[in-house]
Short mmCIF file of C-alpha atoms and ligand atoms in Angstrom, two decimals:
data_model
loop_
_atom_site.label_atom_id
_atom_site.label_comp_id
_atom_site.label_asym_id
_atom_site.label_seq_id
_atom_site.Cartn_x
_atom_site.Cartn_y
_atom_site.Cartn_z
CA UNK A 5 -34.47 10.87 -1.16
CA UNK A 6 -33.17 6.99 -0.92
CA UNK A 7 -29.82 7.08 0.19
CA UNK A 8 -27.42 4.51 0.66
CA UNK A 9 -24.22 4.83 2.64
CA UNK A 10 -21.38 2.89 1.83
CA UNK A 11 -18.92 1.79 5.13
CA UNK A 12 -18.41 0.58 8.40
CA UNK A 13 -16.49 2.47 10.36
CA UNK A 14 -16.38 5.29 13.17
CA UNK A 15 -16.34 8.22 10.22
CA UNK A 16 -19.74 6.81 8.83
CA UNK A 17 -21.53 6.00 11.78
CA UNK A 18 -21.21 10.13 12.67
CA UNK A 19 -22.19 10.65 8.68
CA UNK A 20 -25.12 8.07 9.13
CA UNK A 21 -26.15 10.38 12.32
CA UNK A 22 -26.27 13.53 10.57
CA UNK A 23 -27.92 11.74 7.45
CA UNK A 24 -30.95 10.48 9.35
CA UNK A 25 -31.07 13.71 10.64
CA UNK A 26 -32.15 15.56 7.27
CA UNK A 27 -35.28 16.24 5.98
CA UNK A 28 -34.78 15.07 2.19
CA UNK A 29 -34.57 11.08 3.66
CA UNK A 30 -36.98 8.97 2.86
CA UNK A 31 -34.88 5.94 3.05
CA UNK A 32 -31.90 4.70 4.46
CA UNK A 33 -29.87 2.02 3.54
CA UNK A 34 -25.46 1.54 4.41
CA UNK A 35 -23.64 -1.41 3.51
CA UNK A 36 -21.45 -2.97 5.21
CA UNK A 37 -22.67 -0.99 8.29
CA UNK A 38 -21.97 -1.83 11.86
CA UNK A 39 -24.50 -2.28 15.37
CA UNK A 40 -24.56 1.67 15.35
CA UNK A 41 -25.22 2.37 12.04
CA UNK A 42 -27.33 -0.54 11.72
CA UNK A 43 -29.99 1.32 14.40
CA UNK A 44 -30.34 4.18 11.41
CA UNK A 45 -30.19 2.18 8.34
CA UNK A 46 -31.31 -0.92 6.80
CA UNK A 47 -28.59 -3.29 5.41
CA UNK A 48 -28.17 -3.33 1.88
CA UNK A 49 -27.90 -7.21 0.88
CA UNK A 50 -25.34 -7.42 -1.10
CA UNK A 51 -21.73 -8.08 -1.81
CA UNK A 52 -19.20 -5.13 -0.86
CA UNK A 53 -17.68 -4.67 -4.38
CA UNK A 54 -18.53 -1.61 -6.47
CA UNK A 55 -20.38 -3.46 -8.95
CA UNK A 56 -22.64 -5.19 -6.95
CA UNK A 57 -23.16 -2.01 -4.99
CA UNK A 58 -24.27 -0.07 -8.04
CA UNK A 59 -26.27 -2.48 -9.85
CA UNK A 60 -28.14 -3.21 -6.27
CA UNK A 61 -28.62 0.54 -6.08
CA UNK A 62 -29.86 0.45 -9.42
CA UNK A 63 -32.43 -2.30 -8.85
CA UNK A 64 -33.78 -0.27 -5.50
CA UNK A 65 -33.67 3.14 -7.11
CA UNK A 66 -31.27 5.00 -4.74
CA UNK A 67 -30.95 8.35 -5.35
CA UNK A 68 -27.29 9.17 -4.02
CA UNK A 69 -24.61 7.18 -2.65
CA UNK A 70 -22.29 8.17 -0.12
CA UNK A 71 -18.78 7.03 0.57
CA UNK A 72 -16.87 7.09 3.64
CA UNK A 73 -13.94 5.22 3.08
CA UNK A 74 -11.11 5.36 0.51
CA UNK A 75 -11.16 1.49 -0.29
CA UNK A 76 -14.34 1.47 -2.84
CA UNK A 77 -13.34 4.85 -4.53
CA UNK A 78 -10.04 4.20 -5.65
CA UNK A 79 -11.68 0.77 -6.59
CA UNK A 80 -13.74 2.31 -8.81
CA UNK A 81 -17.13 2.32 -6.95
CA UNK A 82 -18.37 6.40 -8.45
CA UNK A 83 -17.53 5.27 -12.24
CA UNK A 84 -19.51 2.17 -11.74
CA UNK A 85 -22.56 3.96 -10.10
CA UNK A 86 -22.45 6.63 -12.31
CA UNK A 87 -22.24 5.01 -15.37
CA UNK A 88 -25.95 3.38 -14.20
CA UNK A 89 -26.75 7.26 -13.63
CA UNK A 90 -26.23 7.06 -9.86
CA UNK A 91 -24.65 10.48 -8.25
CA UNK A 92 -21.98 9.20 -5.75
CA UNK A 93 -20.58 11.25 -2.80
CA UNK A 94 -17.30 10.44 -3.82
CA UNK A 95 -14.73 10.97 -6.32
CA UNK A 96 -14.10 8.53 -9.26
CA UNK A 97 -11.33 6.73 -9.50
CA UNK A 98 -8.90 8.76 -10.91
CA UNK A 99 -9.40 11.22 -8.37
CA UNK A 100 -9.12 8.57 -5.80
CA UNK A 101 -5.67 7.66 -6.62
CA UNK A 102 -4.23 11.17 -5.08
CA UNK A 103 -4.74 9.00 -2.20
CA UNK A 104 -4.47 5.29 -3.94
CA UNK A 105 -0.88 6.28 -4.93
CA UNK A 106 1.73 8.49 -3.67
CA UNK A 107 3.65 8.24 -6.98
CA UNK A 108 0.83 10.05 -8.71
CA UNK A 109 -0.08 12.39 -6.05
CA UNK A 110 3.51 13.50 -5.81
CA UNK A 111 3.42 14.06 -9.63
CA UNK A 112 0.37 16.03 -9.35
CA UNK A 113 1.67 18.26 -7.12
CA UNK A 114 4.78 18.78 -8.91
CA UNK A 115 3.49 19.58 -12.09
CA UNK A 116 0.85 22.04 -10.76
CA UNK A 117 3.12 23.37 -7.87
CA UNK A 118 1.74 22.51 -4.72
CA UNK A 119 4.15 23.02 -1.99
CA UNK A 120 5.42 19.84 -0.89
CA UNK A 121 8.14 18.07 0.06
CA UNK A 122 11.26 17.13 -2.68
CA UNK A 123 10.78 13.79 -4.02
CA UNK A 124 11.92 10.83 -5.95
CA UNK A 125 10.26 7.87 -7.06
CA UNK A 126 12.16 4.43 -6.63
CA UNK A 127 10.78 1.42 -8.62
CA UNK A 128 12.88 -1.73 -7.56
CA UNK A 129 15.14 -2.36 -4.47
CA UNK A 130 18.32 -2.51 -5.76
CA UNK A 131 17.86 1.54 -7.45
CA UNK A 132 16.08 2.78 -3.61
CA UNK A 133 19.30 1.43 -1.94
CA UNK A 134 21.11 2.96 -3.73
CA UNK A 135 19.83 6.35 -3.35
CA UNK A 136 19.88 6.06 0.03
CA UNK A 137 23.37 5.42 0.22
CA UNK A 138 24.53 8.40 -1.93
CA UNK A 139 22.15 10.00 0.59
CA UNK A 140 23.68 9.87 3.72
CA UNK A 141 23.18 13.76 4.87
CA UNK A 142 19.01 13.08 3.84
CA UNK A 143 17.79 11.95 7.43
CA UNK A 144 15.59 11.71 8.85
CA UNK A 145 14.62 10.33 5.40
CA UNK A 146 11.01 10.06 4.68
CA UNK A 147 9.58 6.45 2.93
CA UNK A 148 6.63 5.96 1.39
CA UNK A 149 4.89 2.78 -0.05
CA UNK A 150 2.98 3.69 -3.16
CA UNK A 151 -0.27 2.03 -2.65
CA UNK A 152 -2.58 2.03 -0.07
CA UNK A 153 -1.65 0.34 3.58
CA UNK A 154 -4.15 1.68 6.04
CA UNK A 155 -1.73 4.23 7.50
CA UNK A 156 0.75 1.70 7.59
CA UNK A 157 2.80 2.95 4.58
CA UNK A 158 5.18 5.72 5.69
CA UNK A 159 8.56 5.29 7.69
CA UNK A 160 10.49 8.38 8.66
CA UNK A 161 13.96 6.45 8.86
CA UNK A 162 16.55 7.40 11.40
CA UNK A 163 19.85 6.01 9.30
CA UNK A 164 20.99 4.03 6.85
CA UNK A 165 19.89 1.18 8.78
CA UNK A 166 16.53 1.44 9.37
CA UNK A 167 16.07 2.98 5.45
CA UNK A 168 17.68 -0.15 3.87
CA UNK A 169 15.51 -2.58 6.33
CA UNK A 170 12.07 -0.46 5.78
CA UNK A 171 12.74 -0.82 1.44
CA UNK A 172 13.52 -4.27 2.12
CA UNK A 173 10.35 -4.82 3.80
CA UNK A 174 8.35 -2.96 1.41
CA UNK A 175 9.45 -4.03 -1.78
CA UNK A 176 11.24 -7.74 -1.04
CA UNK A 177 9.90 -8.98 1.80
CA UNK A 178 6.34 -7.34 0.34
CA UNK A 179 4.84 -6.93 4.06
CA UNK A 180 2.25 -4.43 2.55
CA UNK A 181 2.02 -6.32 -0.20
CA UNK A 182 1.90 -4.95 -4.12
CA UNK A 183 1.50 -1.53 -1.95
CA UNK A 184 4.74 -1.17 -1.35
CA UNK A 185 6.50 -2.76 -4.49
CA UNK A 186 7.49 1.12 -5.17
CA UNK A 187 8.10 3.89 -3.05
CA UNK A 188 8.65 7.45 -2.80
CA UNK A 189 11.42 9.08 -1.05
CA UNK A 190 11.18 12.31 0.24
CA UNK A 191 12.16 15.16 2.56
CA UNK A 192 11.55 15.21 6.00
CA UNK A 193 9.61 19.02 6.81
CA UNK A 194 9.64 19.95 10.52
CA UNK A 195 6.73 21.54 12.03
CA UNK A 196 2.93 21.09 13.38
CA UNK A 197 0.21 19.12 10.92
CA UNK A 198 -2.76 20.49 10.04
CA UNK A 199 -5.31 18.61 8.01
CA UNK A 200 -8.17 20.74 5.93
CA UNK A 201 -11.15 19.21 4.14
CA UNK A 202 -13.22 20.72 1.25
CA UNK A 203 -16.69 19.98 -0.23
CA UNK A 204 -16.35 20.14 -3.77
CA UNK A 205 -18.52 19.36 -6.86
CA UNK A 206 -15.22 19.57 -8.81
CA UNK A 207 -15.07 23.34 -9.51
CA UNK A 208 -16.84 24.73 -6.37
CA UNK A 209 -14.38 23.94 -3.34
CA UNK A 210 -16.05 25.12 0.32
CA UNK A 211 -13.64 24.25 3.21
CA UNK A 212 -14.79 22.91 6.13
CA UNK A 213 -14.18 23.66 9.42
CA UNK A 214 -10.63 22.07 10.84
CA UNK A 215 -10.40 19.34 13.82
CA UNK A 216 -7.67 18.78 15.71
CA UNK A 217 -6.28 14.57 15.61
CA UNK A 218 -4.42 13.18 18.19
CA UNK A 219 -2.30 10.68 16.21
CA UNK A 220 -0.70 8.67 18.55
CA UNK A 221 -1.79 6.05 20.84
CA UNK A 222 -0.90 7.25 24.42
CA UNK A 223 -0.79 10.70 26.32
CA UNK A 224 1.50 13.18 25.39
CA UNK A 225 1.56 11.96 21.98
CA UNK A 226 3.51 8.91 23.21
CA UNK A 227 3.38 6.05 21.46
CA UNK A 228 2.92 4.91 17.88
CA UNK A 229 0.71 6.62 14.91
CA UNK A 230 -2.78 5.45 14.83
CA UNK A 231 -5.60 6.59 12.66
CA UNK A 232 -6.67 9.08 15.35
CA UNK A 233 -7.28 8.43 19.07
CA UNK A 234 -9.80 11.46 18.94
CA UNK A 235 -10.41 15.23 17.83
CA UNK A 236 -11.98 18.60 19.08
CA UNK A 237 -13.31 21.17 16.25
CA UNK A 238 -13.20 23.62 15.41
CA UNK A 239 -9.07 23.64 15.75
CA UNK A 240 -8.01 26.61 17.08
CA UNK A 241 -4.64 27.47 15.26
CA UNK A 242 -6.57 27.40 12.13
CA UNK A 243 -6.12 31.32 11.91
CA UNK A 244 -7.35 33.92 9.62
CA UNK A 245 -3.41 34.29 8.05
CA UNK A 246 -3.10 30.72 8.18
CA UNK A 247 -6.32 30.18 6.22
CA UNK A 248 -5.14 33.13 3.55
CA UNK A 249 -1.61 31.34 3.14
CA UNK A 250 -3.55 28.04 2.63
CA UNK A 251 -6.30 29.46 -0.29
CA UNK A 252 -3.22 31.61 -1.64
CA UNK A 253 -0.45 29.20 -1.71
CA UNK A 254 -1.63 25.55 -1.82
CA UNK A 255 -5.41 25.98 -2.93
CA UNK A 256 -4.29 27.37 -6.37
CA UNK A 257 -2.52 24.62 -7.94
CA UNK A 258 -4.93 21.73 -6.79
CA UNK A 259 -7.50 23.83 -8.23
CA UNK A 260 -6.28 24.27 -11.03
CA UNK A 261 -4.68 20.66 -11.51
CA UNK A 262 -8.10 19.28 -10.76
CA UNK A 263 -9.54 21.39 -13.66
CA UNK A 264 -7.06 20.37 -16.12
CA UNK A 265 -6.93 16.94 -15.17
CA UNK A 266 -10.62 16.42 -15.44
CA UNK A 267 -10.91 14.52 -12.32
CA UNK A 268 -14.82 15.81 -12.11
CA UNK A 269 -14.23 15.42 -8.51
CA UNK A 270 -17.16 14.94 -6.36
CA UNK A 271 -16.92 14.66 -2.24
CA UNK A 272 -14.48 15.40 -0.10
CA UNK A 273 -10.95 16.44 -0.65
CA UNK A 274 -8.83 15.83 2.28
CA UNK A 275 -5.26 18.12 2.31
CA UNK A 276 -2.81 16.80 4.85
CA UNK A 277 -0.74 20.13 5.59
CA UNK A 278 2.64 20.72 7.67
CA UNK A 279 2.94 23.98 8.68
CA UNK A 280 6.71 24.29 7.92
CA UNK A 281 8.34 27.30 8.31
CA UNK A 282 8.11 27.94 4.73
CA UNK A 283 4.62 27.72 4.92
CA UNK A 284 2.25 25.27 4.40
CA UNK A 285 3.13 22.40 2.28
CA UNK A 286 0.86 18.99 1.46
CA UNK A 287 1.97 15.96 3.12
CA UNK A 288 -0.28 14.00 1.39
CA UNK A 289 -3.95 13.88 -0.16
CA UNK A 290 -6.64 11.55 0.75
CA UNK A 291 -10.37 11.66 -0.98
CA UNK A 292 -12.30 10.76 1.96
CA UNK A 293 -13.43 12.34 5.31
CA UNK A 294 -10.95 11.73 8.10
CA UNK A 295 -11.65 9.11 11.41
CA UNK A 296 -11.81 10.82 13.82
CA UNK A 297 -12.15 14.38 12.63
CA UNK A 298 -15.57 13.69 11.19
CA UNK A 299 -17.16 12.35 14.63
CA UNK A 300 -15.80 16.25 15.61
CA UNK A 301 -17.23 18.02 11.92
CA UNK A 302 -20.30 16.43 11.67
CA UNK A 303 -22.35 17.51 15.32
CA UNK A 304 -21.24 21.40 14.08
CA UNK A 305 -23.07 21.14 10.57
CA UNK A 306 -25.99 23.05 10.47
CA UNK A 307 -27.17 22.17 7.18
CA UNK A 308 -28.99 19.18 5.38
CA UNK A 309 -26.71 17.02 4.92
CA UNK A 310 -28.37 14.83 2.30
CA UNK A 311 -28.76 18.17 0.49
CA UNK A 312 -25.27 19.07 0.76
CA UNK A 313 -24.00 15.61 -0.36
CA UNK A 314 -26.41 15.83 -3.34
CA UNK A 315 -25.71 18.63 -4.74
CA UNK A 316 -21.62 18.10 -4.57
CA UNK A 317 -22.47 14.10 -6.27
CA UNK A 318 -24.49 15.85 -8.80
CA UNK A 319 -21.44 18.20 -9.98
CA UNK A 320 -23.90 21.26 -8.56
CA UNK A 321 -23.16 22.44 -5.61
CA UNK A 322 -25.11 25.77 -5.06
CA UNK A 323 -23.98 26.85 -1.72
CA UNK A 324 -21.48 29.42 -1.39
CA UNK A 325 -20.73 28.39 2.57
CA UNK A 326 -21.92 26.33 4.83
CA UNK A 327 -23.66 27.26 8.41
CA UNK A 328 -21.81 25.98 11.58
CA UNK A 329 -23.30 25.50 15.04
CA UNK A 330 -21.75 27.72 17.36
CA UNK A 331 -20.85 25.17 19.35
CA UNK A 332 -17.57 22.90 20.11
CA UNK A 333 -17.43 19.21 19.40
CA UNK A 334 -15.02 16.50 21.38
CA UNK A 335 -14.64 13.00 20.50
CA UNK A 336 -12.89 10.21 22.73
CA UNK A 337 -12.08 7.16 20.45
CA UNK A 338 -12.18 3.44 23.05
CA UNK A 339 -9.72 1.44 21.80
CA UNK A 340 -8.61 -1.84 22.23
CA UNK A 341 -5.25 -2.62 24.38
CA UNK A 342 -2.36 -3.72 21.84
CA UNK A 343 -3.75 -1.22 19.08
CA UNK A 344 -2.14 0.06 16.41
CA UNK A 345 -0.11 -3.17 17.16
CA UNK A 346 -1.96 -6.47 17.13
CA UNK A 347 -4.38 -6.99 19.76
CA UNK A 348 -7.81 -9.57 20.42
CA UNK A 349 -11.43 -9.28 18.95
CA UNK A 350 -14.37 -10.34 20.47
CA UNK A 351 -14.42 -8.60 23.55
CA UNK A 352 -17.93 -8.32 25.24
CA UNK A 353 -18.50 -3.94 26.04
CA UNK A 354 -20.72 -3.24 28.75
CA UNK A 355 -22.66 -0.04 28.32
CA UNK A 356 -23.28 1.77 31.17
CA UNK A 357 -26.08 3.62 29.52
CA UNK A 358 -26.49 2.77 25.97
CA UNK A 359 -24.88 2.01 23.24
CA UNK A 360 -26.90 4.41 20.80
CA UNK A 361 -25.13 7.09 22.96
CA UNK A 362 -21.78 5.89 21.12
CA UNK A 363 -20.03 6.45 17.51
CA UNK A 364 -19.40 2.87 16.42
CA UNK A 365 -16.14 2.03 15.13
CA UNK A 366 -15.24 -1.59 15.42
CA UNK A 367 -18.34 -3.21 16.58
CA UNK A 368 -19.82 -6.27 16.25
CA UNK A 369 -23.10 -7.87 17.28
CA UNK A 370 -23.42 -11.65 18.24
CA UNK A 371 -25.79 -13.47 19.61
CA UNK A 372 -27.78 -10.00 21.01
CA UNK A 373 -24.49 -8.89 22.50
CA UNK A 374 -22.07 -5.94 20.78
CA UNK A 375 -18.84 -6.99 21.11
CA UNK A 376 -14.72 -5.69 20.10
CA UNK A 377 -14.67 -5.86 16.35
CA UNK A 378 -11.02 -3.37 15.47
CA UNK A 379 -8.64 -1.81 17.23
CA UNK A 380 -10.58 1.93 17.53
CA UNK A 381 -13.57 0.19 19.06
CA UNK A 382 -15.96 3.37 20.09
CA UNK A 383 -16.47 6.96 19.64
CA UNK A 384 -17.33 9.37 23.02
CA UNK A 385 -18.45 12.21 20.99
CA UNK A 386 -19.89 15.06 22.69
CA UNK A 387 -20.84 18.96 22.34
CA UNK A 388 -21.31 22.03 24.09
CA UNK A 389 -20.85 25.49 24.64
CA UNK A 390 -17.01 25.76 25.31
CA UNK A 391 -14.18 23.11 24.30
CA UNK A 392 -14.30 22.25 28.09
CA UNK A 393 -17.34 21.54 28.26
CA UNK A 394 -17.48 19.26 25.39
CA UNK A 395 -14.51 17.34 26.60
CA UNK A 396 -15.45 17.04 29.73
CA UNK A 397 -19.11 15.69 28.44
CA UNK A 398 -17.36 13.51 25.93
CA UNK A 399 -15.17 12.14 28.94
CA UNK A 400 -17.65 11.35 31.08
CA UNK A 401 -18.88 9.16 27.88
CA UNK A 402 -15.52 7.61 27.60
CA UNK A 403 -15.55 6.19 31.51
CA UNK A 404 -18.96 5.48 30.68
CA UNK A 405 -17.77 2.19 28.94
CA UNK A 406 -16.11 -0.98 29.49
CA UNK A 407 -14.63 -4.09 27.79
CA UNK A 408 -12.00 -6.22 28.46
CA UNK A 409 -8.32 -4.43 27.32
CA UNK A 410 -9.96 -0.94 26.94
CA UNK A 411 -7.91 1.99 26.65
CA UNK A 412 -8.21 6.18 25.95
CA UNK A 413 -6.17 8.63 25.85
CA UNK A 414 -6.47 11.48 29.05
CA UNK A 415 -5.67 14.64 26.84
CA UNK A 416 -7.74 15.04 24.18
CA UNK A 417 -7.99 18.16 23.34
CA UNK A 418 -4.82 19.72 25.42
P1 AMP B 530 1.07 10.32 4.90
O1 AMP B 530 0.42 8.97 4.80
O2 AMP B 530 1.79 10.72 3.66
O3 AMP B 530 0.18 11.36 5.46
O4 AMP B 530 2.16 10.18 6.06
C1 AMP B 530 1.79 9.76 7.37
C2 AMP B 530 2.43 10.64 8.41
O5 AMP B 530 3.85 10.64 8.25
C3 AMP B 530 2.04 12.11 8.29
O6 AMP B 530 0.84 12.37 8.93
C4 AMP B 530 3.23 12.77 8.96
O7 AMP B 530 3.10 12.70 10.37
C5 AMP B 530 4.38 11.92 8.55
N1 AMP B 530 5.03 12.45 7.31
C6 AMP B 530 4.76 12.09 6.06
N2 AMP B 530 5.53 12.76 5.18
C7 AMP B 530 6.33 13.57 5.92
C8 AMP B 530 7.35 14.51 5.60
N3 AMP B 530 7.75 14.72 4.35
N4 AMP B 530 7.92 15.16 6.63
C9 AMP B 530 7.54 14.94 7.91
N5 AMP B 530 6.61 14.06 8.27
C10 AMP B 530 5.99 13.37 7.29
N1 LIG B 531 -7.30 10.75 11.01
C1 LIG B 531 -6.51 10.63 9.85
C2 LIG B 531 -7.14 10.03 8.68
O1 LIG B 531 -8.34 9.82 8.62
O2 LIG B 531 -6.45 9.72 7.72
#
């Protein structure tokens, strides 16, 4: 099978791994891709928009393409593959936008009742400021930008204050630009996150097994959020009655919601839980893998991956589960110092071993050299027998690499 994998980042660089790994490849192929992936696959040469994509697939008879990040989906990239009869790992785009917009994914859950968190949807300035201040009881108050803004879209405001400043930075100022023109307001729920993924083929949903991310930047969850500063798997409050109040009170609803809505939903459903004392409720939906939790998942598959993918892209999916290695899997992400705030590209890494023993994330190679390319930089991804021992081999990675301004967190995995 000729597949080509659509990304650059830490989360497909751990999906390219597993990919080359599976016995229906005959061809490999990622676009953008990045110094690690590139060691797997061939650049596909052309441009990174979803019709270029599919008509290139087209042209060099790809069987499947697979998505790793949220961008291309919600920018159509499955309807324009499929509509040239190419099965995408991947949901089309109206499926995409329970991550591409809050406003709709709020009104999806609403109007199939998934537990979430009370809402209200502000379109202009002038109408969000004032709900906030005939809200003064409602903090910490919870803002959301509409659109997509790479996890930098959600203030939980401490008063009236910081509310008024955050809308007028979303929707006049337009720092996150038609993103955050409108916004949702919402509750604030108290308790421990918990994010679950599930293979679908849009009636079939298999859930996966659940990583632990460490969201913020420095030990002890100091800091600010990040995308993920690393994971272990499989997460070990993911308990039997937890998992029966998930499939019995959230699953339902989406289920059925995806059914009536005829999303046709192919990939990877991503359900961003907070364990609230009410139970679980969503925090929000994304339709992509998360980074870091797949650099965890993907060393515990033991399946064929392509298979897998190609089955769920094809609206098939015959498996009932999936197999797991009975193993534990640790990842350590490098970053770069100033991250999530603004820091400095371009930074040569020195490998102590090799840099095919790392997950790329934001890597870059010039001139023969790989150099700082983002602000989550590597991956130290390990496994073994015990969560110890996997952290302590991913660890050893971690010190195992250098570059100017590099920085991991100690307590992965506490
Ligand atoms: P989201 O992009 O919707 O996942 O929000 C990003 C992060 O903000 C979440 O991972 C939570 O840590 C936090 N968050 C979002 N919504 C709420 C909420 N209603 N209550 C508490 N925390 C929230
Ligand atoms: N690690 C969180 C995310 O991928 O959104």
């Amino acid at each position: 099978m000729k597949v080509l994998l659509v990304g650059n980042g830490g989360r497909e660089h751990a999906i390219a791994k597993k990919i080359a790994e599976s016995a229906s490849l005959t061809e490999f192929y990622s676009i953008p891709g990045n110094p690690g992936i590139n060691v797997l696959a061939k650049v596909a040469n052309t441009e990174n928009t979803p019709e270029s994509i599919a008509n290139w697939a087209k042209d060099n008879n790809i069987d499947l393409i697979v998505c790793g990040p949220e961008i291309p989906l919600v920018a159509g990239l499955a309807d324009a593959a499929l509509s040239k009869g190419i099965p995408v790992f991947g949901p089309k785009k109206i499926g995409a936008m329970l991550e591409g917009s809050k406003i709709y994914s709020k009104r999806f859950m609403e109007k199939y009742n998934v537990p979430t968190a009370p809402f209200v949807v502000l379109e202009d300035y002038e109408s969000a400021v004032e709900y906030v201040k005939a809200h003064p009881q409602q903090y910490p108050m919870v803002i959301k930008a509409d659109g997509l803004a790479a996890g930098k879209g959600v203030k939980i405001a401490t008063d009236e204050n910081d509310a008024i400043e955050t809308l007028n930075d979303y929707m006049v100022k337009g720092t996150l630009g038609e993103a955050g023109k409108k916004v949702v307001i919402e509750e604030f729920m108290p308790g421990e996150e918990m994010s679950v993924f599930y293979l679908t083929d849009g009636k079939k949903f298999i859930r996966l097994i659940a990583a632990k991310d460490y969201k913020k930047a420095y030990d002890g969850d100091k800091g600010e959020n990040t995308g993920g500063m690393g994971c272990y798997a499989p997460h070990q409050s993911l308990t039997e009655e937890l998992s029966d109040k998930i499939e019995n009170l959230v699953m339902p609803g989406i289920k059925r919601g995806f059914a009536e809505e005829n999303f046709d939903y192919r990939g990877v459903l991503y359900v961003g839980l907070m364990l609230t004392k009410g139970g679980p409720k969503v925090v929000e939906f994304n339709c992509r893998f998360g980074d870091p939790e797949t650099q965890g998942i993907m060393p515990l598959i033991d399946e064929d991956l392509v298979k897998l993918f190609y089955q769920a892209a094809c609206g098939n999916l015959e498996y009932e589960e999936i197999k797991w290695k009975d193993l534990y899997a640790a990842s350590v992400v490098v970053a770069s110092a100033g991250y999530p705030g603004s820091y400095e590209k371009g930074k040569e890494i020195t490998f102590e071993t090799s840099m095919e023993d790392y997950i790329h994330a934001g890597t870059k190679e010039v001139d023969g050299k790989i150099v700082t390319n983002g602000g989550r930089v590597l991956n130290a991804v390990a496994t073994g027998k015990t969560k110890e021992e996997a952290l302590n081999k991913a660890y050893e990675l971690a010190a195992k690499v250098k570059f100017d301004g590099s920085f991991y967190r100690k307590d992965i995995g506490s």
